[in-house]
């Protein structure tokens, strides 16, 4: 393979082959339970980066007119279904109709209860955003007990909060009548999911608002801290992420078991704290539509992490619904997450 190549080309080909093998392993991770390979599961976070590197190698060999273009070319071809989960070239928006309804999902980070964000009146700003966008169904994660933000325009609601020192939970607000509701408590965790069955005309919909296990890595890591990362800190972070992914696996399976018993059309919203290339994503999404993948544009960044366009918040809709538009409100920075809103129509 290396015969007749210069030292630089040999080096490039070596790293290209290593990258190709690593990317193939990452392709398999959505099918492997994190509890089996907890450390390895962390590499699912880096799949977009691996795809970009493969594209660069592909371009390099193309310019060189070398046959080794097939190494990354084959990897990119095999991973074509992953690309749309990371980046959408064009936003799709279908015409509105009187049967449309909108769903918003937002992790509000306790309405800035502990002043992480120095902006003033964040609860009021969030309430104003909801008023402006006026979604028919609103799902809130990390909902707190602030009296100022009750979303009084919504007649029907399902709110679950718990905790001793910090009161936190999930909430669903609806303009449509709620006929049943409940909560799914996750074992050995403060995270949970709530659900509500709502009646829209002749249909009943099951809505979930979920918040899976947090990784608890700060979005405010500075450049100096990144440079000071030593081997022990890196191992600690990998272990922390892999432990969270193992808990998320259990939570995702509980949620899936719950919604599989539901006979209604389903919408699942919330903060998964994991990427679209993970076992957890594949488990919860199942055969449902990822509304970003169907109608979104760009990277779909939902989490304010400086070094990576992380998409860890989702709205999934059953296939018997038409996804007519999707938007991530990246300009609205009042939490460490960004709000998502989609417009749907029941077929």
XYZ file of C-alpha atoms in Angstrom:
347
model
C 0.000 0.000 0.000
C 2.830 2.392 0.918
C 5.148 1.465 -1.946
C 6.363 4.416 -4.014
C 4.859 7.038 -1.675
C 6.741 9.973 -0.237
C 7.167 10.235 3.543
C 4.416 12.870 3.729
C 2.006 10.735 1.694
C 2.800 7.661 3.796
C 2.093 9.646 6.961
C -1.161 11.040 5.554
C -2.296 7.591 4.423
C -1.515 6.071 7.825
C -3.617 8.671 9.654
C -6.323 8.382 7.011
C -6.621 4.619 7.597
C -6.668 5.092 11.401
C -9.384 7.743 11.005
C -11.401 5.485 8.692
C -11.326 2.620 11.204
C -12.258 4.974 14.069
C -15.155 6.402 12.047
C -16.444 2.915 11.239
C -16.422 2.147 14.961
C -18.375 5.355 15.615
C -20.947 4.269 12.994
C -21.631 1.173 15.098
C -22.114 3.002 18.403
C -25.851 3.795 17.937
C -26.388 0.022 17.885
C -24.257 -0.736 20.970
C -25.607 -0.186 24.482
C -23.371 2.229 26.461
C -23.329 -0.125 29.467
C -21.421 -2.640 27.328
C -18.805 -0.159 26.113
C -19.134 2.898 28.415
C -15.868 4.628 27.470
C -16.197 3.803 23.772
C -19.703 5.334 23.693
C -18.171 8.788 24.244
C -16.795 8.676 20.683
C -20.337 9.111 19.328
C -19.955 12.794 20.282
C -17.049 13.138 17.849
C -18.648 11.577 14.772
C -19.304 14.939 13.027
C -15.643 15.849 13.568
C -14.591 12.487 12.099
C -16.802 13.120 9.047
C -15.226 16.528 8.468
C -11.711 15.038 8.699
C -12.654 12.307 6.228
C -13.900 14.957 3.825
C -10.570 16.795 4.112
C -8.650 13.591 3.382
C -10.946 12.926 0.426
C -10.162 16.388 -0.980
C -6.436 15.917 -0.316
C -6.242 12.664 -2.304
C -8.471 14.114 -5.025
C -6.050 17.001 -5.529
C -3.165 14.499 -5.554
C -5.063 12.324 -8.065
C -4.263 9.297 -5.923
C -6.254 6.077 -5.714
C -6.335 6.394 -1.904
C -9.324 8.668 -2.343
C -11.402 5.507 -1.913
C -10.464 5.229 1.818
C -12.418 8.283 2.979
C -14.709 8.177 -0.054
C -16.126 4.844 1.063
C -16.424 6.056 4.668
C -18.376 9.146 3.568
C -20.611 7.026 1.353
C -21.379 4.638 4.221
C -22.089 7.564 6.540
C -24.334 9.549 4.225
C -27.351 8.935 6.468
C -25.487 10.507 9.402
C -24.693 13.769 7.599
C -28.311 14.984 7.613
C -28.444 14.567 11.385
C -25.516 16.933 11.758
C -26.155 19.530 9.045
C -29.117 20.319 6.787
C -28.398 22.272 3.630
C -31.859 23.667 3.044
C -34.781 24.478 5.310
C -38.157 23.058 4.305
C -41.328 25.012 5.009
C -44.726 23.906 3.762
C -47.785 26.175 3.384
C -49.892 26.791 6.474
C -53.368 25.372 6.919
C -56.116 25.732 9.497
C -55.295 22.271 10.874
C -51.705 23.165 11.774
C -50.519 23.330 15.356
C -47.185 24.379 16.836
C -45.034 22.750 19.487
C -42.212 24.475 21.366
C -39.609 22.767 23.548
C -37.180 24.651 25.784
C -34.786 23.821 28.619
C -35.045 27.068 30.601
C -32.280 26.283 33.138
C -34.522 27.056 36.140
C -35.368 30.457 34.619
C -31.848 31.604 35.601
C -32.732 31.155 39.267
C -29.076 31.258 40.356
C -28.057 34.112 38.009
C -25.741 32.125 35.747
C -26.657 34.606 33.023
C -26.163 38.277 33.933
C -28.948 39.496 31.650
C -31.841 41.109 33.500
C -35.402 39.799 33.810
C -34.815 36.460 32.102
C -38.108 34.913 33.359
C -39.968 37.862 31.844
C -38.046 37.547 28.573
C -38.845 33.847 28.332
C -42.526 34.553 29.004
C -42.483 37.234 26.279
C -40.903 34.816 23.796
C -43.674 32.304 24.486
C -46.272 35.046 24.008
C -44.668 36.122 20.725
C -44.337 32.616 19.288
C -47.665 31.543 20.799
C -47.181 27.761 20.496
C -50.210 25.553 20.948
C -48.188 23.127 23.052
C -45.238 24.172 25.203
C -42.798 21.693 26.767
C -40.416 23.008 29.425
C -37.424 21.214 30.923
C -35.690 22.322 34.131
C -38.912 24.019 35.142
C -38.688 25.770 38.523
C -41.198 27.257 40.955
C -40.832 30.903 39.935
C -44.199 32.584 40.370
C -43.477 35.223 37.716
C -43.518 32.717 34.870
C -46.715 30.704 34.909
C -47.726 31.004 31.214
C -51.255 31.964 32.231
C -52.581 31.876 28.650
C -52.507 28.085 28.822
C -55.621 26.658 30.397
C -54.320 23.078 30.556
C -51.025 21.988 32.068
C -49.036 19.097 33.471
C -46.290 20.164 35.886
C -44.082 17.890 37.938
C -41.483 19.358 40.324
C -39.456 17.831 43.086
C -36.348 18.430 45.189
C -35.353 19.659 48.627
C -32.910 22.507 48.081
C -33.556 23.004 44.365
C -37.090 22.525 43.052
C -36.899 21.390 39.431
C -38.963 19.370 36.991
C -40.703 19.127 33.635
C -43.859 20.822 32.410
C -46.315 20.688 29.520
C -48.669 23.593 28.753
C -51.469 23.125 26.258
C -54.225 25.137 24.600
C -56.007 21.844 24.018
C -57.779 19.860 26.693
C -55.669 17.397 28.698
C -57.594 14.199 29.492
C -54.801 12.270 31.208
C -51.288 12.941 32.488
C -48.477 11.430 34.478
C -44.770 11.231 35.219
C -41.993 8.730 34.529
C -39.470 8.798 37.358
C -35.971 7.647 36.476
C -34.245 5.475 39.141
C -31.281 6.955 41.041
C -31.651 10.281 39.273
C -33.272 13.672 39.691
C -34.209 13.583 35.991
C -37.603 12.456 34.733
C -40.192 12.753 31.975
C -43.800 13.903 32.071
C -46.600 13.170 29.642
C -50.046 14.489 28.807
C -52.798 13.172 26.554
C -54.414 16.086 24.755
C -57.475 16.231 22.534
C -57.187 18.149 19.269
C -60.452 17.998 17.362
C -60.996 14.306 16.539
C -57.517 13.183 17.556
C -55.845 12.421 20.859
C -52.114 13.086 21.075
C -49.626 11.846 23.675
C -47.039 14.542 24.465
C -43.833 13.799 26.361
C -41.429 16.318 27.870
C -38.225 14.518 28.819
C -34.966 15.483 30.492
C -32.376 12.709 30.481
C -29.308 12.424 32.679
C -27.104 15.509 32.536
C -23.398 15.237 31.799
C -22.760 18.318 33.962
C -19.872 19.781 31.983
C -19.853 23.566 32.025
C -20.465 25.558 28.853
C -18.143 28.243 30.199
C -14.811 26.386 29.902
C -12.237 28.948 28.856
C -9.344 28.583 26.420
C -6.850 28.519 29.306
C -8.723 25.646 30.960
C -8.765 23.702 27.687
C -4.986 24.102 27.363
C -4.456 22.984 30.973
C -6.338 19.715 30.418
C -3.972 16.945 31.526
C -4.378 13.191 31.176
C -6.077 12.734 34.547
C -8.652 15.459 33.835
C -9.350 14.016 30.393
C -9.892 10.553 31.878
C -12.199 12.048 34.511
C -14.302 13.794 31.848
C -14.501 10.633 29.720
C -15.572 8.607 32.754
C -18.156 11.220 33.731
C -19.650 11.257 30.226
C -19.666 7.462 29.936
C -21.397 7.128 33.337
C -24.057 9.611 32.223
C -24.555 7.739 28.937
C -25.039 4.472 30.849
C -27.777 6.093 32.959
C -29.318 7.623 29.837
C -29.563 4.149 28.318
C -31.715 2.957 31.231
C -33.854 6.110 31.053
C -34.324 5.845 27.278
C -35.447 2.227 27.576
C -37.946 3.179 30.304
C -39.361 5.958 28.139
C -39.579 3.686 25.111
C -41.344 0.956 27.096
C -43.843 3.563 28.291
C -44.679 5.052 24.911
C -44.891 1.650 23.208
C -47.975 0.990 25.331
C -49.612 4.176 24.054
C -52.236 3.832 21.310
C -52.260 7.559 20.471
C -50.141 9.540 18.040
C -47.023 10.716 19.860
C -44.752 13.751 20.100
C -41.603 13.532 22.237
C -39.844 16.751 23.198
C -36.921 17.565 25.381
C -33.317 17.593 26.409
C -31.654 14.247 25.730
C -28.149 15.391 26.733
C -26.789 13.260 23.902
C -26.108 13.507 20.191
C -28.092 12.259 17.221
C -25.409 9.599 16.703
C -26.032 7.803 19.989
C -27.731 4.634 21.158
C -30.042 6.800 23.280
C -31.185 8.864 20.272
C -31.821 5.747 18.197
C -33.751 4.116 21.065
C -36.102 7.039 21.744
C -36.598 8.162 18.165
C -37.422 4.694 16.857
C -39.473 5.106 13.681
C -40.520 8.665 14.540
C -39.479 11.780 12.619
C -36.723 14.065 13.866
C -38.337 17.403 13.022
C -34.950 19.101 12.542
C -33.847 16.413 10.124
C -37.128 16.744 8.216
C -37.447 20.532 8.009
C -34.544 22.253 9.802
C -31.472 24.004 8.408
C -27.822 24.440 9.316
C -26.236 22.698 12.297
C -29.373 22.873 14.454
C -27.271 23.838 17.480
C -29.413 23.639 20.638
C -26.761 23.902 23.355
C -24.491 26.873 23.900
C -21.117 25.111 23.871
C -18.299 27.288 22.534
C -16.287 24.651 20.698
C -18.931 22.504 19.052
C -22.420 22.999 17.522
C -24.072 20.535 19.907
C -27.587 19.349 19.082
C -28.903 17.590 22.184
C -32.528 18.843 22.290
C -35.153 17.313 20.027
C -38.762 17.215 18.923
C -39.820 13.839 17.534
C -43.191 13.361 15.820
C -45.005 10.245 14.668
C -44.874 9.499 10.951
C -48.610 10.102 10.622
C -47.916 13.813 11.170
C -46.679 16.193 8.515
C -43.686 18.276 9.627
C -44.312 21.635 7.955
C -41.547 23.747 9.527
C -38.836 23.662 12.174
C -36.732 26.395 13.751
C -34.029 26.608 16.411
C -34.108 30.071 17.999
C -30.335 30.541 18.335
C -30.626 34.300 18.740
C -32.591 33.876 21.969
C -29.848 33.315 24.547
C -31.431 33.263 27.998
C -30.428 29.739 29.021
C -27.604 27.337 28.191
C -30.044 25.803 25.679
C -31.969 27.320 22.771
C -35.729 26.968 22.165
C -37.066 24.722 19.382
C -40.360 25.199 17.595
C -42.055 23.080 14.955
C -45.319 23.349 13.011
C -47.178 20.097 12.444
C -50.331 18.792 10.808
C -52.023 15.483 11.558
C -52.444 13.520 8.332
